[in-house]
PDB file of N, CA and C in Angstrom:
ATOM      1  N   UNK A  95      89.188  37.261 161.604  1.00 50.00           N
ATOM      2  CA  UNK A  95      88.335  37.632 160.620  1.00 50.00           C
ATOM      3  C   UNK A  95      89.457  37.561 159.480  1.00 50.00           C
ATOM      4  N   UNK A  96      90.372  37.109 159.663  1.00 54.00           N
ATOM      5  CA  UNK A  96      91.413  36.833 158.437  1.00 54.00           C
ATOM      6  C   UNK A  96      90.434  35.822 157.659  1.00 54.00           C
ATOM      7  N   UNK A  97      89.796  34.709 158.165  1.00 53.00           N
ATOM      8  CA  UNK A  97      89.654  33.700 157.451  1.00 53.00           C
ATOM      9  C   UNK A  97      87.947  34.391 156.849  1.00 53.00           C
ATOM     10  N   UNK A  98      87.440  35.397 156.238  1.00 50.00           N
ATOM     11  CA  UNK A  98      86.339  35.792 155.989  1.00 50.00           C
ATOM     12  C   UNK A  98      86.776  35.586 154.448  1.00 50.00           C
ATOM     13  N   UNK A  99      87.530  36.049 154.115  1.00 51.00           N
ATOM     14  CA  UNK A  99      88.062  35.645 152.368  1.00 51.00           C
ATOM     15  C   UNK A  99      87.792  34.381 152.073  1.00 51.00           C
ATOM     16  N   UNK A 100      88.340  33.253 153.059  1.00 60.00           N
ATOM     17  CA  UNK A 100      87.983  32.087 152.453  1.00 60.00           C
ATOM     18  C   UNK A 100      86.712  31.496 152.765  1.00 60.00           C
ATOM     19  N   UNK A 101      85.730  31.681 153.092  1.00 59.00           N
ATOM     20  CA  UNK A 101      84.720  31.200 153.590  1.00 59.00           C
ATOM     21  C   UNK A 101      83.621  31.793 152.702  1.00 59.00           C
ATOM     22  N   UNK A 102      84.118  31.782 151.249  1.00 65.00           N
ATOM     23  CA  UNK A 102      83.256  31.287 150.116  1.00 65.00           C
ATOM     24  C   UNK A 102      82.400  32.681 149.529  1.00 65.00           C
ATOM     25  N   UNK A 103      81.489  32.579 148.978  1.00 71.00           N
ATOM     26  CA  UNK A 103      80.926  34.142 148.082  1.00 71.00           C
ATOM     27  C   UNK A 103      80.081  34.774 149.052  1.00 71.00           C
ATOM     28  N   UNK A 104      79.666  34.366 150.682  1.00 72.00           N
ATOM     29  CA  UNK A 104      78.997  35.126 151.201  1.00 72.00           C
ATOM     30  C   UNK A 104      79.878  35.114 152.862  1.00 72.00           C
ATOM     31  N   UNK A 105      80.778  36.325 152.712  1.00 70.00           N
ATOM     32  CA  UNK A 105      81.495  36.194 154.256  1.00 70.00           C
ATOM     33  C   UNK A 105      80.857  37.059 155.297  1.00 70.00           C
ATOM     34  N   UNK A 106      80.411  37.875 155.368  1.00 76.00           N
ATOM     35  CA  UNK A 106      79.604  38.584 155.807  1.00 76.00           C
ATOM     36  C   UNK A 106      78.523  37.738 156.519  1.00 76.00           C
ATOM     37  N   UNK A 107      77.548  37.276 155.838  1.00 78.00           N
ATOM     38  CA  UNK A 107      76.576  36.718 156.826  1.00 78.00           C
ATOM     39  C   UNK A 107      77.077  35.685 157.627  1.00 78.00           C
ATOM     40  N   UNK A 108      78.439  34.602 156.911  1.00 78.00           N
ATOM     41  CA  UNK A 108      78.961  33.939 157.732  1.00 78.00           C
ATOM     42  C   UNK A 108      79.885  34.753 158.851  1.00 78.00           C
ATOM     43  N   UNK A 109      80.451  35.941 159.227  1.00 82.00           N
ATOM     44  CA  UNK A 109      81.207  35.996 159.847  1.00 82.00           C
ATOM     45  C   UNK A 109      79.878  36.952 160.930  1.00 82.00           C
ATOM     46  N   UNK A 110      78.736  37.090 160.506  1.00 86.00           N
ATOM     47  CA  UNK A 110      77.826  37.618 161.475  1.00 86.00           C
ATOM     48  C   UNK A 110      77.339  36.146 162.178  1.00 86.00           C
ATOM     49  N   UNK A 111      77.128  35.037 161.879  1.00 85.00           N
ATOM     50  CA  UNK A 111      76.964  33.848 162.341  1.00 85.00           C
ATOM     51  C   UNK A 111      77.760  33.828 163.655  1.00 85.00           C
ATOM     52  N   UNK A 112      79.413  33.611 163.313  1.00 86.00           N
ATOM     53  CA  UNK A 112      79.961  33.105 163.865  1.00 86.00           C
ATOM     54  C   UNK A 112      79.957  34.550 165.443  1.00 86.00           C
ATOM     55  N   UNK A 113      80.082  35.751 164.879  1.00 90.00           N
ATOM     56  CA  UNK A 113      79.954  36.629 165.948  1.00 90.00           C
ATOM     57  C   UNK A 113      78.550  36.259 166.912  1.00 90.00           C
ATOM     58  N   UNK A 114      77.702  36.268 166.349  1.00 90.00           N
ATOM     59  CA  UNK A 114      76.371  36.346 167.041  1.00 90.00           C
ATOM     60  C   UNK A 114      76.285  35.082 167.716  1.00 90.00           C
ATOM     61  N   UNK A 115      77.240  33.497 167.750  1.00 89.00           N
ATOM     62  CA  UNK A 115      77.679  32.698 168.379  1.00 89.00           C
ATOM     63  C   UNK A 115      78.460  33.046 169.592  1.00 89.00           C
ATOM     64  N   UNK A 116      79.237  33.417 169.345  1.00 90.00           N
ATOM     65  CA  UNK A 116      80.571  33.721 170.054  1.00 90.00           C
ATOM     66  C   UNK A 116      79.980  34.814 171.509  1.00 90.00           C
ATOM     67  N   UNK A 117      78.891  35.714 170.941  1.00 91.00           N
ATOM     68  CA  UNK A 117      78.277  36.775 171.983  1.00 91.00           C
ATOM     69  C   UNK A 117      77.280  35.787 172.696  1.00 91.00           C
ATOM     70  N   UNK A 118      76.593  34.844 171.948  1.00 89.00           N
ATOM     71  CA  UNK A 118      75.240  34.237 172.528  1.00 89.00           C
ATOM     72  C   UNK A 118      76.034  33.271 174.081  1.00 89.00           C
ATOM     73  N   UNK A 119      76.875  32.640 173.423  1.00 91.00           N
ATOM     74  CA  UNK A 119      77.809  31.662 174.384  1.00 91.00           C
ATOM     75  C   UNK A 119      78.103  32.378 175.550  1.00 91.00           C
ATOM     76  N   UNK A 120      79.131  33.020 175.299  1.00 92.00           N
ATOM     77  CA  UNK A 120      79.429  34.323 176.440  1.00 92.00           C
ATOM     78  C   UNK A 120      78.465  34.882 177.520  1.00 92.00           C
ATOM     79  N   UNK A 121      77.560  35.252 176.713  1.00 92.00           N
ATOM     80  CA  UNK A 121      76.246  35.764 177.607  1.00 92.00           C
ATOM     81  C   UNK A 121      75.596  34.622 177.944  1.00 92.00           C
ATOM     82  N   UNK A 122      75.421  33.487 177.631  1.00 89.00           N
ATOM     83  CA  UNK A 122      74.584  32.777 178.501  1.00 89.00           C
ATOM     84  C   UNK A 122      75.752  31.771 179.361  1.00 89.00           C
ATOM     85  N   UNK A 123      77.045  31.824 179.195  1.00 90.00           N
ATOM     86  CA  UNK A 123      78.075  31.395 179.815  1.00 90.00           C
ATOM     87  C   UNK A 123      78.009  32.319 181.463  1.00 90.00           C
ATOM     88  N   UNK A 124      77.929  33.548 181.165  1.00 94.00           N
ATOM     89  CA  UNK A 124      78.276  34.741 181.923  1.00 94.00           C
ATOM     90  C   UNK A 124      77.421  34.761 183.263  1.00 94.00           C
ATOM     91  N   UNK A 125      75.843  34.800 182.272  1.00 92.00           N
ATOM     92  CA  UNK A 125      74.657  33.947 183.315  1.00 92.00           C
ATOM     93  C   UNK A 125      74.457  33.285 184.213  1.00 92.00           C
ATOM     94  N   UNK A 126      74.913  32.054 183.659  1.00 91.00           N
ATOM     95  CA  UNK A 126      75.060  30.873 184.078  1.00 91.00           C
ATOM     96  C   UNK A 126      76.177  31.067 185.671  1.00 91.00           C
ATOM     97  N   UNK A 127      77.413  31.675 185.188  1.00 93.00           N
ATOM     98  CA  UNK A 127      77.802  31.443 186.200  1.00 93.00           C
ATOM     99  C   UNK A 127      77.674  32.751 187.143  1.00 93.00           C
ATOM    100  N   UNK A 128      76.962  33.944 187.435  1.00 93.00           N
ATOM    101  CA  UNK A 128      76.092  34.904 187.994  1.00 93.00           C
ATOM    102  C   UNK A 128      75.063  33.896 188.444  1.00 93.00           C
ATOM    103  N   UNK A 129      74.989  33.086 188.173  1.00 91.00           N
ATOM    104  CA  UNK A 129      73.394  32.627 188.901  1.00 91.00           C
ATOM    105  C   UNK A 129      73.687  31.514 190.187  1.00 91.00           C
ATOM    106  N   UNK A 130      74.780  31.052 189.914  1.00 92.00           N
ATOM    107  CA  UNK A 130      75.911  29.791 190.894  1.00 92.00           C
ATOM    108  C   UNK A 130      76.085  30.687 191.537  1.00 92.00           C
ATOM    109  N   UNK A 131      75.799  31.792 192.080  1.00 92.00           N
ATOM    110  CA  UNK A 131      76.346  32.839 193.280  1.00 92.00           C
ATOM    111  C   UNK A 131      74.981  32.798 194.168  1.00 92.00           C
ATOM    112  N   UNK A 132      73.681  32.543 193.625  1.00 92.00           N
ATOM    113  CA  UNK A 132      72.613  32.720 194.100  1.00 92.00           C
ATOM    114  C   UNK A 132      72.699  31.254 195.102  1.00 92.00           C
ATOM    115  N   UNK A 133      72.027  31.360 196.115  1.00 93.00           N
ATOM    116  CA  UNK A 133      71.999  30.510 196.875  1.00 93.00           C
ATOM    117  C   UNK A 133      71.027  29.239 196.485  1.00 93.00           C
ATOM    118  N   UNK A 134      70.062  29.309 195.550  1.00 94.00           N
ATOM    119  CA  UNK A 134      69.102  28.228 195.042  1.00 94.00           C
ATOM    120  C   UNK A 134      69.541  28.280 193.444  1.00 94.00           C
ATOM    121  N   UNK A 135      70.839  28.640 193.421  1.00 93.00           N
ATOM    122  CA  UNK A 135      71.349  29.260 192.032  1.00 93.00           C
ATOM    123  C   UNK A 135      71.350  27.709 191.114  1.00 93.00           C
ATOM    124  N   UNK A 136      71.792  26.944 191.852  1.00 94.00           N
ATOM    125  CA  UNK A 136      71.867  25.605 191.114  1.00 94.00           C
ATOM    126  C   UNK A 136      70.878  24.766 190.431  1.00 94.00           C
ATOM    127  N   UNK A 137      70.072  24.550 191.570  1.00 95.00           N
ATOM    128  CA  UNK A 137      68.530  24.025 191.140  1.00 95.00           C
ATOM    129  C   UNK A 137      68.136  24.974 189.931  1.00 95.00           C
ATOM    130  N   UNK A 138      68.149  25.961 189.786  1.00 94.00           N
ATOM    131  CA  UNK A 138      67.320  26.854 188.595  1.00 94.00           C
ATOM    132  C   UNK A 138      68.079  26.386 187.462  1.00 94.00           C
ATOM    133  N   UNK A 139      69.583  26.846 187.482  1.00 93.00           N
ATOM    134  CA  UNK A 139      70.271  26.757 186.424  1.00 93.00           C
ATOM    135  C   UNK A 139      70.031  25.008 186.008  1.00 93.00           C
ATOM    136  N   UNK A 140      69.675  24.339 186.740  1.00 95.00           N
ATOM    137  CA  UNK A 140      69.582  22.572 186.207  1.00 95.00           C
ATOM    138  C   UNK A 140      68.164  22.436 185.914  1.00 95.00           C
ATOM    139  N   UNK A 141      67.373  23.741 186.475  1.00 96.00           N
ATOM    140  CA  UNK A 141      65.929  23.312 186.174  1.00 96.00           C
ATOM    141  C   UNK A 141      65.675  23.916 184.761  1.00 96.00           C
ATOM    142  N   UNK A 142      66.216  24.869 184.527  1.00 93.00           N
ATOM    143  CA  UNK A 142      66.431  25.444 183.206  1.00 93.00           C
ATOM    144  C   UNK A 142      66.985  24.981 181.855  1.00 93.00           C
ATOM    145  N   UNK A 143      68.013  23.988 182.260  1.00 94.00           N
ATOM    146  CA  UNK A 143      68.593  23.254 181.543  1.00 94.00           C
ATOM    147  C   UNK A 143      67.750  21.855 181.047  1.00 94.00           C
ATOM    148  N   UNK A 144      67.105  21.519 181.919  1.00 98.00           N
ATOM    149  CA  UNK A 144      65.971  20.387 181.954  1.00 98.00           C
ATOM    150  C   UNK A 144      64.903  20.626 181.189  1.00 98.00           C
ATOM    151  N   UNK A 145      64.304  21.768 181.200  1.00 98.00           N
ATOM    152  CA  UNK A 145      63.090  22.731 181.038  1.00 98.00           C
ATOM    153  C   UNK A 145      63.231  22.442 179.403  1.00 98.00           C
ATOM    154  N   UNK A 146      64.613  23.281 179.106  1.00 96.00           N
ATOM    155  CA  UNK A 146      64.754  23.418 177.782  1.00 96.00           C
ATOM    156  C   UNK A 146      65.051  21.949 176.963  1.00 96.00           C
ATOM    157  N   UNK A 147      65.565  21.096 176.913  1.00 98.00           N
ATOM    158  CA  UNK A 147      66.141  19.925 176.685  1.00 98.00           C
ATOM    159  C   UNK A 147      64.812  19.104 176.535  1.00 98.00           C
ATOM    160  N   UNK A 148      64.148  19.425 177.932  1.00 98.00           N
ATOM    161  CA  UNK A 148      62.518  18.692 177.616  1.00 98.00           C
ATOM    162  C   UNK A 148      61.879  19.067 176.640  1.00 98.00           C
ATOM    163  N   UNK A 149      61.798  20.804 176.464  1.00 98.00           N
ATOM    164  CA  UNK A 149      60.817  21.288 175.472  1.00 98.00           C
ATOM    165  C   UNK A 149      61.228  21.197 173.623  1.00 98.00           C
ATOM    166  N   UNK A 150      62.881  20.974 173.538  1.00 97.00           N
ATOM    167  CA  UNK A 150      63.441  20.540 172.462  1.00 97.00           C
ATOM    168  C   UNK A 150      63.321  19.171 171.851  1.00 97.00           C
ATOM    169  N   UNK A 151      63.169  17.827 172.949  1.00 98.00           N
ATOM    170  CA  UNK A 151      62.857  16.422 172.535  1.00 98.00           C
ATOM    171  C   UNK A 151      61.641  16.733 172.351  1.00 98.00           C
ATOM    172  N   UNK A 152      60.649  17.356 172.954  1.00 97.00           N
ATOM    173  CA  UNK A 152      58.974  17.161 172.922  1.00 97.00           C
ATOM    174  C   UNK A 152      58.775  17.634 171.688  1.00 97.00           C
ATOM    175  N   UNK A 153      59.041  18.965 171.408  1.00 94.00           N
ATOM    176  CA  UNK A 153      58.876  19.213 170.075  1.00 94.00           C
ATOM    177  C   UNK A 153      59.336  18.765 169.253  1.00 94.00           C
ATOM    178  N   UNK A 154      60.317  18.037 169.247  1.00 92.00           N
ATOM    179  CA  UNK A 154      60.874  16.971 168.091  1.00 92.00           C
ATOM    180  C   UNK A 154      59.828  16.003 167.583  1.00 92.00           C
ATOM    181  N   UNK A 155      59.629  14.978 168.946  1.00 94.00           N
ATOM    182  CA  UNK A 155      58.613  13.726 168.496  1.00 94.00           C
ATOM    183  C   UNK A 155      57.404  14.590 168.515  1.00 94.00           C
ATOM    184  N   UNK A 156      57.055  15.491 168.707  1.00 93.00           N
ATOM    185  CA  UNK A 156      55.618  16.563 168.335  1.00 93.00           C
ATOM    186  C   UNK A 156      55.556  16.223 166.704  1.00 93.00           C
ATOM    187  N   UNK A 157      56.853  16.791 166.704  1.00 91.00           N
ATOM    188  CA  UNK A 157      57.228  17.164 165.047  1.00 91.00           C
ATOM    189  C   UNK A 157      56.816  15.843 164.139  1.00 91.00           C
ATOM    190  N   UNK A 158      57.215  14.967 164.844  1.00 89.00           N
ATOM    191  CA  UNK A 158      57.693  13.813 163.883  1.00 89.00           C
ATOM    192  C   UNK A 158      56.425  13.236 163.868  1.00 89.00           C
ATOM    193  N   UNK A 159      55.386  13.004 164.855  1.00 90.00           N
ATOM    194  CA  UNK A 159      53.969  12.512 165.116  1.00 90.00           C
ATOM    195  C   UNK A 159      53.016  13.208 164.112  1.00 90.00           C
ATOM    196  N   UNK A 160      53.064  14.532 164.014  1.00 91.00           N
ATOM    197  CA  UNK A 160      51.694  15.580 163.456  1.00 91.00           C
ATOM    198  C   UNK A 160      52.788  16.429 162.121  1.00 91.00           C
ATOM    199  N   UNK A 161      53.718  16.707 162.222  1.00 87.00           N
ATOM    200  CA  UNK A 161      54.461  17.320 160.772  1.00 87.00           C
ATOM    201  C   UNK A 161      53.860  16.964 159.551  1.00 87.00           C
ATOM    202  N   UNK A 162      53.962  17.383 158.660  1.00 85.00           N
ATOM    203  CA  UNK A 162      53.310  17.153 157.815  1.00 85.00           C
ATOM    204  C   UNK A 162      54.549  16.601 156.504  1.00 85.00           C
ATOM    205  N   UNK A 163      55.745  17.285 156.587  1.00 82.00           N
ATOM    206  CA  UNK A 163      57.265  17.008 155.772  1.00 82.00           C
ATOM    207  C   UNK A 163      58.066  16.375 156.817  1.00 82.00           C
ATOM    208  N   UNK A 164      58.734  14.984 156.428  1.00 77.00           N
ATOM    209  CA  UNK A 164      59.637  14.746 157.508  1.00 77.00           C
ATOM    210  C   UNK A 164      60.682  15.509 157.419  1.00 77.00           C
ATOM    211  N   UNK A 165      62.025  15.714 158.450  1.00 72.00           N
ATOM    212  CA  UNK A 165      63.002  16.408 158.836  1.00 72.00           C
ATOM    213  C   UNK A 165      64.211  15.734 157.224  1.00 72.00           C
ATOM    214  N   UNK A 166      64.491  16.575 156.879  1.00 78.00           N
ATOM    215  CA  UNK A 166      65.934  16.300 155.464  1.00 78.00           C
ATOM    216  C   UNK A 166      66.836  15.373 156.696  1.00 78.00           C
ATOM    217  N   UNK A 167      67.380  13.942 155.773  1.00 73.00           N
ATOM    218  CA  UNK A 167      68.400  13.133 156.231  1.00 73.00           C
ATOM    219  C   UNK A 167      69.939  13.670 155.651  1.00 73.00           C
TER     220      UNK A 167
END
């Protein structure tokens, strides 16, 4: 919170994004740990990770092929 003054002209949105990121990672991590306690938890967690990665990669390539404007470099 001390660094908010050094983040430039928009410290509140920057702090909000930082807080959201910390909470997001913490909540997903704790759910992953709870899922590992289930007998089929490792398979479910692996399936969730692979599906998310597959959708992300598939969306990227479909967007490259069918998108109107290219991604900025």
